[in-house]
Amino acid sequence: FPVTIKLIRTERELNQVELSELIGVPTKTYQRWEYGDNLPIAIYRTQIAKALEVEESIIFSGELKRRSQFYPTKRELRGDTV
């Protein structure tokens, strides 16, 4: 979970503060999840998935193998060109 959530968060171009605000938890709480110190309760798992726009199973199954499994990045959603 910690590695997966960080990969998806960075792919989404969000920092820890931004994601914690989207989820509605203190940044320190989110950091503990990302560092693997604690796991979020069910309601926050749903909030994380919603904020990252991915299925909960992708985040919590540990089956993420490559970045191409992600949904579009914020940049792609905005239509920015490189």
mmCIF file of C-alpha atoms in Angstrom:
data_model
loop_
_atom_site.group_PDB
_atom_site.id
_atom_site.type_symbol
_atom_site.label_atom_id
_atom_site.label_comp_id
_atom_site.label_asym_id
_atom_site.label_seq_id
_atom_site.Cartn_x
_atom_site.Cartn_y
_atom_site.Cartn_z
ATOM 1 C CA PHE A 1 0.000 0.000 0.000
ATOM 2 C CA PRO A 2 2.577 2.699 0.906
ATOM 3 C CA VAL A 3 4.574 2.331 -2.317
ATOM 4 C CA THR A 4 1.447 2.156 -4.454
ATOM 5 C CA ILE A 5 -0.184 5.213 -2.943
ATOM 6 C CA LYS A 6 2.987 7.271 -3.336
ATOM 7 C CA LEU A 7 3.387 6.222 -6.973
ATOM 8 C CA ILE A 8 -0.189 7.124 -7.813
ATOM 9 C CA ARG A 9 -0.019 10.391 -5.858
ATOM 10 C CA THR A 10 3.124 11.509 -7.658
ATOM 11 C CA GLU A 11 1.725 10.402 -11.012
ATOM 12 C CA ARG A 12 -1.271 12.617 -10.252
ATOM 13 C CA GLU A 13 1.160 15.460 -9.530
ATOM 14 C CA LEU A 14 -0.121 15.905 -5.986
ATOM 15 C CA ASN A 15 2.006 16.480 -2.938
ATOM 16 C CA GLN A 16 1.193 15.020 0.476
ATOM 17 C CA VAL A 17 -0.418 18.230 1.716
ATOM 18 C CA GLU A 18 -2.722 18.479 -1.316
ATOM 19 C CA LEU A 19 -3.835 14.869 -1.070
ATOM 20 C CA SER A 20 -4.397 15.044 2.679
ATOM 21 C CA GLU A 21 -6.602 18.107 2.127
ATOM 22 C CA LEU A 22 -8.601 16.289 -0.564
ATOM 23 C CA ILE A 23 -9.123 13.362 1.807
ATOM 24 C CA GLY A 24 -9.877 15.576 4.791
ATOM 25 C CA VAL A 25 -7.176 14.402 7.181
ATOM 26 C CA PRO A 26 -4.182 16.127 8.762
ATOM 27 C CA THR A 27 -1.020 15.890 6.668
ATOM 28 C CA LYS A 28 0.749 13.964 9.456
ATOM 29 C CA THR A 29 -1.976 11.317 9.349
ATOM 30 C CA TYR A 30 -1.595 10.920 5.610
ATOM 31 C CA GLN A 31 2.195 10.755 5.928
ATOM 32 C CA ARG A 32 1.905 7.903 8.420
ATOM 33 C CA TRP A 33 -0.130 5.964 5.857
ATOM 34 C CA GLU A 34 2.318 6.654 3.046
ATOM 35 C CA TYR A 35 5.309 5.733 5.220
ATOM 36 C CA GLY A 36 3.594 2.507 6.269
ATOM 37 C CA ASP A 37 3.344 3.393 9.956
ATOM 38 C CA ASN A 38 -0.461 2.986 9.971
ATOM 39 C CA LEU A 39 -3.234 1.943 7.610
ATOM 40 C CA PRO A 40 -6.312 4.063 6.948
ATOM 41 C CA ILE A 41 -9.717 2.899 8.111
ATOM 42 C CA ALA A 42 -12.274 1.921 5.470
ATOM 43 C CA ILE A 43 -13.874 5.346 5.020
ATOM 44 C CA TYR A 44 -10.503 6.934 4.301
ATOM 45 C CA ARG A 45 -9.586 4.159 1.881
ATOM 46 C CA THR A 46 -12.641 5.156 -0.116
ATOM 47 C CA GLN A 47 -11.685 8.840 0.120
ATOM 48 C CA ILE A 48 -8.136 8.106 -1.060
ATOM 49 C CA ALA A 49 -9.384 6.161 -4.061
ATOM 50 C CA LYS A 50 -11.866 8.893 -4.917
ATOM 51 C CA ALA A 51 -9.251 11.667 -4.593
ATOM 52 C CA LEU A 52 -6.788 9.744 -6.778
ATOM 53 C CA GLU A 53 -9.525 8.722 -9.221
ATOM 54 C CA VAL A 54 -8.622 5.047 -9.111
ATOM 55 C CA GLU A 55 -10.393 1.926 -7.962
ATOM 56 C CA GLU A 56 -9.808 1.029 -4.345
ATOM 57 C CA SER A 57 -8.621 -2.420 -5.375
ATOM 58 C CA ILE A 58 -5.731 -0.918 -7.368
ATOM 59 C CA ILE A 59 -4.410 0.879 -4.308
ATOM 60 C CA PHE A 60 -4.941 -1.806 -1.706
ATOM 61 C CA SER A 61 -4.414 -5.043 -3.604
ATOM 62 C CA GLY A 62 -0.687 -4.572 -4.035
ATOM 63 C CA GLU A 63 -1.051 -5.723 -7.628
ATOM 64 C CA LEU A 64 0.091 -2.513 -9.301
ATOM 65 C CA LYS A 65 2.869 -3.543 -11.649
ATOM 66 C CA ARG A 66 3.498 -0.528 -13.870
ATOM 67 C CA ARG A 67 2.617 3.129 -14.258
ATOM 68 C CA SER A 68 0.539 2.457 -17.368
ATOM 69 C CA GLN A 69 -2.156 1.079 -15.063
ATOM 70 C CA PHE A 70 -2.797 4.602 -13.805
ATOM 71 C CA TYR A 71 -5.562 6.795 -15.035
ATOM 72 C CA PRO A 72 -4.624 10.100 -16.748
ATOM 73 C CA THR A 73 -2.466 12.599 -14.869
ATOM 74 C CA LYS A 74 -3.702 16.071 -13.942
ATOM 75 C CA ARG A 75 -1.657 17.425 -16.856
ATOM 76 C CA GLU A 76 -3.378 15.037 -19.281
ATOM 77 C CA LEU A 77 -6.790 15.874 -17.855
ATOM 78 C CA ARG A 78 -6.096 19.604 -18.351
ATOM 79 C CA GLY A 79 -5.024 18.924 -21.951
ATOM 80 C CA ASP A 80 -1.530 20.367 -21.433
ATOM 81 C CA THR A 81 0.998 19.435 -24.077
ATOM 82 C CA VAL A 82 4.599 18.685 -23.350
#
